PDB file of N, CA, C and O in Angstrom:
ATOM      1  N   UNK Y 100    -181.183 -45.020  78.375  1.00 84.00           N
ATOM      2  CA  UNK Y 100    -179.992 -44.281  78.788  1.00 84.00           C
ATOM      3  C   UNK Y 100    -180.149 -42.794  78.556  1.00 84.00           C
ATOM      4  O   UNK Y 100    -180.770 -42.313  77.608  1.00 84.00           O
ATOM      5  N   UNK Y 101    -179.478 -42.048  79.589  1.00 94.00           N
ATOM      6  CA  UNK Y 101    -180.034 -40.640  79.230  1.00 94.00           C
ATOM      7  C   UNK Y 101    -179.094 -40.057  78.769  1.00 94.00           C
ATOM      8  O   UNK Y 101    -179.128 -38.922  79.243  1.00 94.00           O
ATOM      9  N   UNK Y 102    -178.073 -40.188  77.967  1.00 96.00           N
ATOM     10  CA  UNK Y 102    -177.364 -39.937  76.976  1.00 96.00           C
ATOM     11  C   UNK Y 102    -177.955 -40.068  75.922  1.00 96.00           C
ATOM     12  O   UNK Y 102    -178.360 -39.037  75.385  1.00 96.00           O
ATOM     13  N   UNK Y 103    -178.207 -41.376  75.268  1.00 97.00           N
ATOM     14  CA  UNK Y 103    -179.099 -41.382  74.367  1.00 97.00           C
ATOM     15  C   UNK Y 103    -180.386 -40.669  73.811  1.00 97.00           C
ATOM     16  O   UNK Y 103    -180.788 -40.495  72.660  1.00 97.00           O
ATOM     17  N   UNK Y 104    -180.896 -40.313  75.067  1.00 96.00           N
ATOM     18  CA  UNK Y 104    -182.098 -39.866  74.940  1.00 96.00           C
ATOM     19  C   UNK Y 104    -181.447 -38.244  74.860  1.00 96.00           C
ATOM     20  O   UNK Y 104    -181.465 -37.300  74.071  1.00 96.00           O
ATOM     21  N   UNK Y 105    -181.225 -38.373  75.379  1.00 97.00           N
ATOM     22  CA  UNK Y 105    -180.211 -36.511  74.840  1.00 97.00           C
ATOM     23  C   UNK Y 105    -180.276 -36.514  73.754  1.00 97.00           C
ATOM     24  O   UNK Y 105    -181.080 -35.815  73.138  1.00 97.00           O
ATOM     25  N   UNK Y 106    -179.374 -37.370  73.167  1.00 97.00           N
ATOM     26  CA  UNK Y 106    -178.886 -37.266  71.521  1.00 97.00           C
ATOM     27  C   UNK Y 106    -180.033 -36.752  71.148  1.00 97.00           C
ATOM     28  O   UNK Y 106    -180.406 -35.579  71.158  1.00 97.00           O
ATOM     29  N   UNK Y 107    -180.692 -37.936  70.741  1.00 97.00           N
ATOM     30  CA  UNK Y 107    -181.970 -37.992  69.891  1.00 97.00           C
ATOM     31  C   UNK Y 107    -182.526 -36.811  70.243  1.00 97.00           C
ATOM     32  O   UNK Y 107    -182.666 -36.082  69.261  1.00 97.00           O
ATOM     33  N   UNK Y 108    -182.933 -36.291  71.360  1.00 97.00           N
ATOM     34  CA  UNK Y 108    -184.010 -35.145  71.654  1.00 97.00           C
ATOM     35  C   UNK Y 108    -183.250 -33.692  71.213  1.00 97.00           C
ATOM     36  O   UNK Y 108    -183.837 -32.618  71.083  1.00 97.00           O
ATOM     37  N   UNK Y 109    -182.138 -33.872  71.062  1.00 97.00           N
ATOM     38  CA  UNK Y 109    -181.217 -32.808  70.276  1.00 97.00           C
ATOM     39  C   UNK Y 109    -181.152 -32.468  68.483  1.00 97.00           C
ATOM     40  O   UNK Y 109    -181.100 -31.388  67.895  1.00 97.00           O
ATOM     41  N   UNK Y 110    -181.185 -34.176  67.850  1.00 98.00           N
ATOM     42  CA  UNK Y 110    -181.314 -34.690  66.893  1.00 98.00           C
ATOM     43  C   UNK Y 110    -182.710 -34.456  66.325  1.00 98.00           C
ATOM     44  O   UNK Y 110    -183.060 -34.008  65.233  1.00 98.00           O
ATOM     45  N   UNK Y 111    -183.225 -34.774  67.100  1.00 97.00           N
ATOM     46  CA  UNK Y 111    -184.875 -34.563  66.612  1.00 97.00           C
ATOM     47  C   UNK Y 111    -185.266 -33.196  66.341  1.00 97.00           C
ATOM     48  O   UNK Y 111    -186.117 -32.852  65.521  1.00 97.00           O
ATOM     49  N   UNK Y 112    -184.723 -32.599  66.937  1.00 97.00           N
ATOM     50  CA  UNK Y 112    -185.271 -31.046  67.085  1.00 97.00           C
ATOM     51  C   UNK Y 112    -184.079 -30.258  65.592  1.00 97.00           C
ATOM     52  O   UNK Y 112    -184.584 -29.414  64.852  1.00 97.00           O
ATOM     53  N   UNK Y 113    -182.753 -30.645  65.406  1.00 97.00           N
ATOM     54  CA  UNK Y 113    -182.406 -30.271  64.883  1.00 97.00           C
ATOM     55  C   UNK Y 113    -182.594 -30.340  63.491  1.00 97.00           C
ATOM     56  O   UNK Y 113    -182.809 -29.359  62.779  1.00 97.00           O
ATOM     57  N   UNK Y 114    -182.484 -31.906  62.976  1.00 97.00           N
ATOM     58  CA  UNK Y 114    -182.251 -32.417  61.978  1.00 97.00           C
ATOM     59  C   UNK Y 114    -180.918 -32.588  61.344  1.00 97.00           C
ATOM     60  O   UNK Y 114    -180.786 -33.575  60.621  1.00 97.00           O
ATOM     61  N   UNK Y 115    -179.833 -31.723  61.510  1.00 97.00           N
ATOM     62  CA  UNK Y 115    -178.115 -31.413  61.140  1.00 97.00           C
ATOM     63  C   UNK Y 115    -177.454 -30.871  62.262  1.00 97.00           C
ATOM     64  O   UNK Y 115    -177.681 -29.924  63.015  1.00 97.00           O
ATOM     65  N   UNK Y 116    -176.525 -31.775  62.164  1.00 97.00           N
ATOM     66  CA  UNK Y 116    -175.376 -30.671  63.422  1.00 97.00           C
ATOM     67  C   UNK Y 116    -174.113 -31.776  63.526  1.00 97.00           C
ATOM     68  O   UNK Y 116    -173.999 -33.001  63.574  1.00 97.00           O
ATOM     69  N   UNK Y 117    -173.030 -30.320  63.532  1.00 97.00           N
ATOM     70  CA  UNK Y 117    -172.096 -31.138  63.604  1.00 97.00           C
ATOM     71  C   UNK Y 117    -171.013 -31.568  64.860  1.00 97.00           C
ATOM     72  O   UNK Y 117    -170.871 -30.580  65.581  1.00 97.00           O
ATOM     73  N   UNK Y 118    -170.623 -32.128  65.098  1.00 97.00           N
ATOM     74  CA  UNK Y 118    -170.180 -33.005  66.164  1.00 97.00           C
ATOM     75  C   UNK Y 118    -169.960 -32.014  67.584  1.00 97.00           C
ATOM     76  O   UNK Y 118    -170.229 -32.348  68.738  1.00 97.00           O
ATOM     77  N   UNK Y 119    -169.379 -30.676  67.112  1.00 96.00           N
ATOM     78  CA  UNK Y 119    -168.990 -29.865  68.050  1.00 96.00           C
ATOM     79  C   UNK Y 119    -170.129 -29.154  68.773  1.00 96.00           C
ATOM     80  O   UNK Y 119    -170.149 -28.795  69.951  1.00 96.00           O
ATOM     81  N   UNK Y 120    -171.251 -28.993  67.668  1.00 97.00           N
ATOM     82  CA  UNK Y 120    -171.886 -28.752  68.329  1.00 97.00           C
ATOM     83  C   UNK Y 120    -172.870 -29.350  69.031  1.00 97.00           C
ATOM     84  O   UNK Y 120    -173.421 -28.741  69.948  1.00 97.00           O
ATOM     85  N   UNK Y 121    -173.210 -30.587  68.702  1.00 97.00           N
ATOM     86  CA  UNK Y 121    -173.807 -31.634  69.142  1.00 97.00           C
ATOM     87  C   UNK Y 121    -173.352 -32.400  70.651  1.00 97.00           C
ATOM     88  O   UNK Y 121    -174.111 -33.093  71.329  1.00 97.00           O
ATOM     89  N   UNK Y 122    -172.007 -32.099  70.954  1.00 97.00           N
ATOM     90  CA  UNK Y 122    -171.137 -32.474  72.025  1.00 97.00           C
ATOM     91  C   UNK Y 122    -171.632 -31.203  73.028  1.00 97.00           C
ATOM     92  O   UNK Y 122    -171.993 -31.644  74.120  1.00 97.00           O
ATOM     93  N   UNK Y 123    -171.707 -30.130  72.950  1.00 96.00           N
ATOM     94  CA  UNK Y 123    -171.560 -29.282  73.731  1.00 96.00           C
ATOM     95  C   UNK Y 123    -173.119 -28.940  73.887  1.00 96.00           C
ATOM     96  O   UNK Y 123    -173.422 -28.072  74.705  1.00 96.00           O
ATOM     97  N   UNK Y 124    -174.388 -29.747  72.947  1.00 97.00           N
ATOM     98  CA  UNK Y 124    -175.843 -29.652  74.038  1.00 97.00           C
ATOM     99  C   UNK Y 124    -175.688 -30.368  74.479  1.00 97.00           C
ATOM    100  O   UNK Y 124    -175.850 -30.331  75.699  1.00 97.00           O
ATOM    101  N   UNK Y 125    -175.310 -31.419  73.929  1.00 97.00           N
ATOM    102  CA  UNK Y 125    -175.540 -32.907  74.888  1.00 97.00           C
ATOM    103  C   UNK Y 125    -174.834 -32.459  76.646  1.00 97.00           C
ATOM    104  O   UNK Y 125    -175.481 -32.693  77.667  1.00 97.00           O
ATOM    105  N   UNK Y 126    -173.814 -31.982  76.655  1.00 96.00           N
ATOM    106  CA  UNK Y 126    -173.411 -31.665  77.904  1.00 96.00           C
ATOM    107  C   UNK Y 126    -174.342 -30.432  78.961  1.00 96.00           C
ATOM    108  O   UNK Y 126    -174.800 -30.332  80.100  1.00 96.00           O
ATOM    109  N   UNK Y 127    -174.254 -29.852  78.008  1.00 95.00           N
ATOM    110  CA  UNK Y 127    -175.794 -28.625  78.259  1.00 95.00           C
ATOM    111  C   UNK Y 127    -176.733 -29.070  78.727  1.00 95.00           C
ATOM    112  O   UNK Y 127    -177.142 -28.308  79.602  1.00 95.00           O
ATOM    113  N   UNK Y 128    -177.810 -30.611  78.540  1.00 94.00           N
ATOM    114  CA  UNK Y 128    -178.514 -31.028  79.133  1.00 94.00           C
ATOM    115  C   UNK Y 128    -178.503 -31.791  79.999  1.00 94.00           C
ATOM    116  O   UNK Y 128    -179.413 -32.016  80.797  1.00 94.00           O
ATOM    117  N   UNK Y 129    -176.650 -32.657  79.887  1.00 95.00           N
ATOM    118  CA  UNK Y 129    -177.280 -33.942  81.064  1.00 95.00           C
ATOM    119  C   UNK Y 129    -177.428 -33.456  82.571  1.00 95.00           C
ATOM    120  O   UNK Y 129    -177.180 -32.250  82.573  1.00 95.00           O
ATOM    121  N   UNK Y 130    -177.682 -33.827  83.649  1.00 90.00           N
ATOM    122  CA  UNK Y 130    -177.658 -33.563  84.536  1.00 90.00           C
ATOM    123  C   UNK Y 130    -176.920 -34.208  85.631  1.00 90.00           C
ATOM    124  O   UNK Y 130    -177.164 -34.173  86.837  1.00 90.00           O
ATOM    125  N   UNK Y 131    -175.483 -35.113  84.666  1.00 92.00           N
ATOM    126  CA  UNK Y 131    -174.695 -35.499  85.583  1.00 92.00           C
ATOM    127  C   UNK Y 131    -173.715 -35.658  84.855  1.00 92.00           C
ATOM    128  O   UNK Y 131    -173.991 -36.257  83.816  1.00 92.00           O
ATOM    129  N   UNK Y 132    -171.795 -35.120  85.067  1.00 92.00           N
ATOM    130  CA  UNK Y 132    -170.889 -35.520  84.216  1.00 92.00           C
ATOM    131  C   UNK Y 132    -170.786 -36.290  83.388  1.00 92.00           C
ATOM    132  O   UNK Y 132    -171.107 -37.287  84.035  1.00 92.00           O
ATOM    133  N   UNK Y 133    -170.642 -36.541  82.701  1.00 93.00           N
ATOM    134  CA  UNK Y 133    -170.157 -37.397  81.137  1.00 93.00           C
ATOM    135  C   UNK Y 133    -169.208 -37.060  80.689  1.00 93.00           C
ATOM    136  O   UNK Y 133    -168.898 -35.869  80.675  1.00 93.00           O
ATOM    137  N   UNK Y 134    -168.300 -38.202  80.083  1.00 96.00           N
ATOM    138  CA  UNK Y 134    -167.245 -37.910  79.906  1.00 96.00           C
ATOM    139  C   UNK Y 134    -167.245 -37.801  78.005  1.00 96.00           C
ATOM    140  O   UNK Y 134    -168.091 -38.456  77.397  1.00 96.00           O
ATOM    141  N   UNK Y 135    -166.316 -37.005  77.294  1.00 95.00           N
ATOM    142  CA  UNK Y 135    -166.343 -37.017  76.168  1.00 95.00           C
ATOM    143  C   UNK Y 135    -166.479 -38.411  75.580  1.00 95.00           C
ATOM    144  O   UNK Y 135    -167.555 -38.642  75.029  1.00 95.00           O
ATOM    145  N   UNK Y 136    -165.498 -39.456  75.606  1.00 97.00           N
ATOM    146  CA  UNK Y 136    -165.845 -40.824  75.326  1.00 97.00           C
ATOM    147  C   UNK Y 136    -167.353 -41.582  75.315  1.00 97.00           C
ATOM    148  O   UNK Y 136    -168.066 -42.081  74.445  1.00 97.00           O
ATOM    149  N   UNK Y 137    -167.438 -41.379  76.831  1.00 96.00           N
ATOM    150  CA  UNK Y 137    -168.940 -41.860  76.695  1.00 96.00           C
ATOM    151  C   UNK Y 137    -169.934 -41.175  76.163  1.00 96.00           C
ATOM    152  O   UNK Y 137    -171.110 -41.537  76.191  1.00 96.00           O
ATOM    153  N   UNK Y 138    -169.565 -40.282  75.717  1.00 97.00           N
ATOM    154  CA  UNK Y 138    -170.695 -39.512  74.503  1.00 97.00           C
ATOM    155  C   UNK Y 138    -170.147 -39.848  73.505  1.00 97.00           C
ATOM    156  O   UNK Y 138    -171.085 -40.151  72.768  1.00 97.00           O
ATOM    157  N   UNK Y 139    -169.191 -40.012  72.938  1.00 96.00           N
ATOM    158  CA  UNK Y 139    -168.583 -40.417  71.647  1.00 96.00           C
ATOM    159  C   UNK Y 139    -169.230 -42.220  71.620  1.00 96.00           C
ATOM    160  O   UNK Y 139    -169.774 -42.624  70.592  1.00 96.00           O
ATOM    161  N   UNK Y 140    -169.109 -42.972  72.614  1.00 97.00           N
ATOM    162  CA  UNK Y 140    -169.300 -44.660  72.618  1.00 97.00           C
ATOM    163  C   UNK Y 140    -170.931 -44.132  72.225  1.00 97.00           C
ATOM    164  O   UNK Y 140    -171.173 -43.892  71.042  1.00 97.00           O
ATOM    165  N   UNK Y 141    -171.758 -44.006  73.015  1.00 97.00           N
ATOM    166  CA  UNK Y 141    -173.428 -43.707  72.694  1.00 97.00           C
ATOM    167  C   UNK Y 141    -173.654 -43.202  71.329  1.00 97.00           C
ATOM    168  O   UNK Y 141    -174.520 -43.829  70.718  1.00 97.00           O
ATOM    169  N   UNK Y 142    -172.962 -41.993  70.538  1.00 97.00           N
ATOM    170  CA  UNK Y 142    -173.253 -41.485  69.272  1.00 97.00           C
ATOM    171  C   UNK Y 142    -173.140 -43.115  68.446  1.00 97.00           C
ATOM    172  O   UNK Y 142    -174.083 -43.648  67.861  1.00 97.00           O
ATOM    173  N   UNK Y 143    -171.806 -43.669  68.582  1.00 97.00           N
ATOM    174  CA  UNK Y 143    -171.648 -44.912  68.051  1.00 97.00           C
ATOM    175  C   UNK Y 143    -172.663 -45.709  67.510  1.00 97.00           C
ATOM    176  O   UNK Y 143    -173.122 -45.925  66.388  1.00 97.00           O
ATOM    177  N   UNK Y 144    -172.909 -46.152  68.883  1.00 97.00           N
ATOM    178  CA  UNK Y 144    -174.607 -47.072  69.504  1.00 97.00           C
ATOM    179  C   UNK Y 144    -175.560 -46.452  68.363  1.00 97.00           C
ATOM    180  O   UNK Y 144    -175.932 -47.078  67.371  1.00 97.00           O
ATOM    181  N   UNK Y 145    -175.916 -45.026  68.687  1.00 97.00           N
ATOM    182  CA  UNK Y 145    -177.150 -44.663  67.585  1.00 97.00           C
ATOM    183  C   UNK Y 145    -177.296 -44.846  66.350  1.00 97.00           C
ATOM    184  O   UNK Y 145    -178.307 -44.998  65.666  1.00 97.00           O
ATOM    185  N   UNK Y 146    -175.226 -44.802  65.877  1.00 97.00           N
ATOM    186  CA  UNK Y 146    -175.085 -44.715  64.273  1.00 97.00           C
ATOM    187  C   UNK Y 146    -175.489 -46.305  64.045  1.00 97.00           C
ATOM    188  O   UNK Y 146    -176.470 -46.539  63.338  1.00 97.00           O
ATOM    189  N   UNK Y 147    -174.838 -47.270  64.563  1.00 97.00           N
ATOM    190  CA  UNK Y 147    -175.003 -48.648  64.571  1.00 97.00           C
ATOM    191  C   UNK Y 147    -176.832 -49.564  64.342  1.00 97.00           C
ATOM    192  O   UNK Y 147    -177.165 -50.581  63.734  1.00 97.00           O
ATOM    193  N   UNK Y 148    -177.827 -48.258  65.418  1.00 97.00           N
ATOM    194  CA  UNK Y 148    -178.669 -48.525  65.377  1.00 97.00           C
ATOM    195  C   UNK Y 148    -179.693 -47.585  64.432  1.00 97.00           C
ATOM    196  O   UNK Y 148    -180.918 -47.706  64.400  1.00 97.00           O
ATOM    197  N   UNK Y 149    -179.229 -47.024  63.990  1.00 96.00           N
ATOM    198  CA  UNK Y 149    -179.741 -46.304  62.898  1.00 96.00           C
ATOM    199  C   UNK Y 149    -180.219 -45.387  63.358  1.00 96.00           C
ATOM    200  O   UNK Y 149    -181.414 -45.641  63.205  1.00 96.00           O
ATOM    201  N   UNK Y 150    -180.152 -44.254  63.940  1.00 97.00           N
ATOM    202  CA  UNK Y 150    -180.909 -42.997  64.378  1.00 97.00           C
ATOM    203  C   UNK Y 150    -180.411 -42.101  63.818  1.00 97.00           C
ATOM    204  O   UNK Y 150    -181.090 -41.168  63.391  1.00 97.00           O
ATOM    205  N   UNK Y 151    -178.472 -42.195  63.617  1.00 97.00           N
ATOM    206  CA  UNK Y 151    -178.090 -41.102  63.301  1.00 97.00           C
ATOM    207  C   UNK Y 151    -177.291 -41.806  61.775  1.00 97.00           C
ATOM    208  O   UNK Y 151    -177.547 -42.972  61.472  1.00 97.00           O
ATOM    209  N   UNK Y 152    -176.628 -41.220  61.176  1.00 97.00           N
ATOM    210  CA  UNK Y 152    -175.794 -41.193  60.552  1.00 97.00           C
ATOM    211  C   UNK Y 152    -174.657 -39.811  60.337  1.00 97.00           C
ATOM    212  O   UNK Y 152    -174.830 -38.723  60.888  1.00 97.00           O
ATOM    213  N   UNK Y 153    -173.667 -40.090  59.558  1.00 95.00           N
ATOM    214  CA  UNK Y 153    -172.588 -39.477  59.402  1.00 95.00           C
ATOM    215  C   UNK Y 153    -172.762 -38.766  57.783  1.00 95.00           C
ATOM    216  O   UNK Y 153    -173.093 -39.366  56.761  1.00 95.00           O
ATOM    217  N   UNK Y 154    -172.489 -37.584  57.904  1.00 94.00           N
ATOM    218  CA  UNK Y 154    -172.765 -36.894  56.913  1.00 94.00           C
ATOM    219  C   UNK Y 154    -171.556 -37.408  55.512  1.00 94.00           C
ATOM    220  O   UNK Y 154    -170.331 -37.422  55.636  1.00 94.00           O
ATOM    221  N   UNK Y 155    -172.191 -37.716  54.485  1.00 92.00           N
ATOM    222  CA  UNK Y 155    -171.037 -38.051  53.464  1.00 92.00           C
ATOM    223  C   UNK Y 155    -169.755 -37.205  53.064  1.00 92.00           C
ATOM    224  O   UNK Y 155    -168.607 -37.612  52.888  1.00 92.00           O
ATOM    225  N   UNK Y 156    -170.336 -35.724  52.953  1.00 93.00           N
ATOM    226  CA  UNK Y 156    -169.498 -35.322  52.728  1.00 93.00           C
ATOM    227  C   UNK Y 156    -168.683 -34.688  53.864  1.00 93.00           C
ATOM    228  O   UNK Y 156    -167.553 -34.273  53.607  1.00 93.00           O
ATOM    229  N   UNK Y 157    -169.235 -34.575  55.230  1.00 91.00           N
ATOM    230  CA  UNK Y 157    -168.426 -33.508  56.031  1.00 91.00           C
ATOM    231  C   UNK Y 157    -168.839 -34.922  57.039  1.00 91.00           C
ATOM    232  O   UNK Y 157    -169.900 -35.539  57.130  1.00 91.00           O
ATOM    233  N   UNK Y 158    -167.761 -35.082  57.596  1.00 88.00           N
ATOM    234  CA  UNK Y 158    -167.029 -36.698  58.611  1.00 88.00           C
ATOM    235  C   UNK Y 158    -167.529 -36.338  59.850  1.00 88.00           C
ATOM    236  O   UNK Y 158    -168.023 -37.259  60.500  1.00 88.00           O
ATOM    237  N   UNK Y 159    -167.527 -34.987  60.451  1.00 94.00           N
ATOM    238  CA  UNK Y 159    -167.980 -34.571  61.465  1.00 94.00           C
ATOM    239  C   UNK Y 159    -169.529 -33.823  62.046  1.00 94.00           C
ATOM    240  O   UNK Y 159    -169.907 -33.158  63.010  1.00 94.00           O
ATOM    241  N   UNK Y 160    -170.036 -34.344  60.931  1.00 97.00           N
ATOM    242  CA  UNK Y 160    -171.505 -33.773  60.774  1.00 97.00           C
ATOM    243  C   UNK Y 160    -172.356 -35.052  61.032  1.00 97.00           C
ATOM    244  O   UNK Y 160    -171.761 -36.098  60.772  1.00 97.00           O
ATOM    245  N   UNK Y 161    -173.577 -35.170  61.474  1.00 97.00           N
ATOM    246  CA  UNK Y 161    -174.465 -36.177  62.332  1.00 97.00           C
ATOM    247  C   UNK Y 161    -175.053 -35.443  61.561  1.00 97.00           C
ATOM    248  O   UNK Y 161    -174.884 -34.224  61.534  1.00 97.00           O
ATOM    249  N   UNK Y 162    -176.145 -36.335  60.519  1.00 97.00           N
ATOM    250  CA  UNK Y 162    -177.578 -36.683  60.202  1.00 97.00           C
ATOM    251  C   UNK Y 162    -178.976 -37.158  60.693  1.00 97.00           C
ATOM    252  O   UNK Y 162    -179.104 -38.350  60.410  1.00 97.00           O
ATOM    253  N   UNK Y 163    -180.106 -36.641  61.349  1.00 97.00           N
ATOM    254  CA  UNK Y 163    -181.191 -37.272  62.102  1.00 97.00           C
ATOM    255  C   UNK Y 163    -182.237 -38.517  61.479  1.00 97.00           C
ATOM    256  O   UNK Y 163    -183.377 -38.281  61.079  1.00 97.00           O
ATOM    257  N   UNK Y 164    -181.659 -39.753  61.487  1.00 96.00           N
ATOM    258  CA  UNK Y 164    -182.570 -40.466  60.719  1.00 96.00           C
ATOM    259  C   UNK Y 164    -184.034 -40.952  61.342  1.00 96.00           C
ATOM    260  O   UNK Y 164    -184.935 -41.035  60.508  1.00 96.00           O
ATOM    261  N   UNK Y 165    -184.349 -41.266  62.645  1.00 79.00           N
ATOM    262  CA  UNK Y 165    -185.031 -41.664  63.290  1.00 79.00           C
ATOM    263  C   UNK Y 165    -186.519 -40.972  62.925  1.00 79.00           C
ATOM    264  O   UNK Y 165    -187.521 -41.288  63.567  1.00 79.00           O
TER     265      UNK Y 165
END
C-alpha cells in the first residue's frame, strides 16, 4: 500500500515526528488524495504491526521501530 510505504519511508528517514508533522509529508508525497482517516486507519496498521509506536510521554509523537 502506498500509504504505508510513505509512512515508513518518512519514518525511516526520520526516526521521531510528531503526528502533525508526519500527516502533512505523508500528504506531500502521495500522489493521489487521501483522506485524513485513511492515514490515521494505516498509522494504526503500522502501530499494530510494529513499525511504529507511540511516544510514552507525548500521545502525539510516532516512534520508528522497524
Amino acid at each position: 500500500r502506498q500509504i504505508d510505504a510513505a509512512v515508513v519511508r518518512i519514518m525511516k528517514a526520520r526516526k521521531t515526528l510528531s503526528h502533525n508533522m508526519l500527516m502533512s509529508e505523508v500528504f506531500s508525497q502521495l500522489m493521489f488524495p487521501a483522506s485524513a482517516p485513511d492515514v490515521k486507519k494505516r498509522l494504526e496498521s503500522l502501530i499494530e504491526r510494529d513499525y511504529l509506536e507511540r511516544d510514552e510521554e507525548e500521545a502525539n509523537t510516532y516512534r520508528y521501530l522497524a
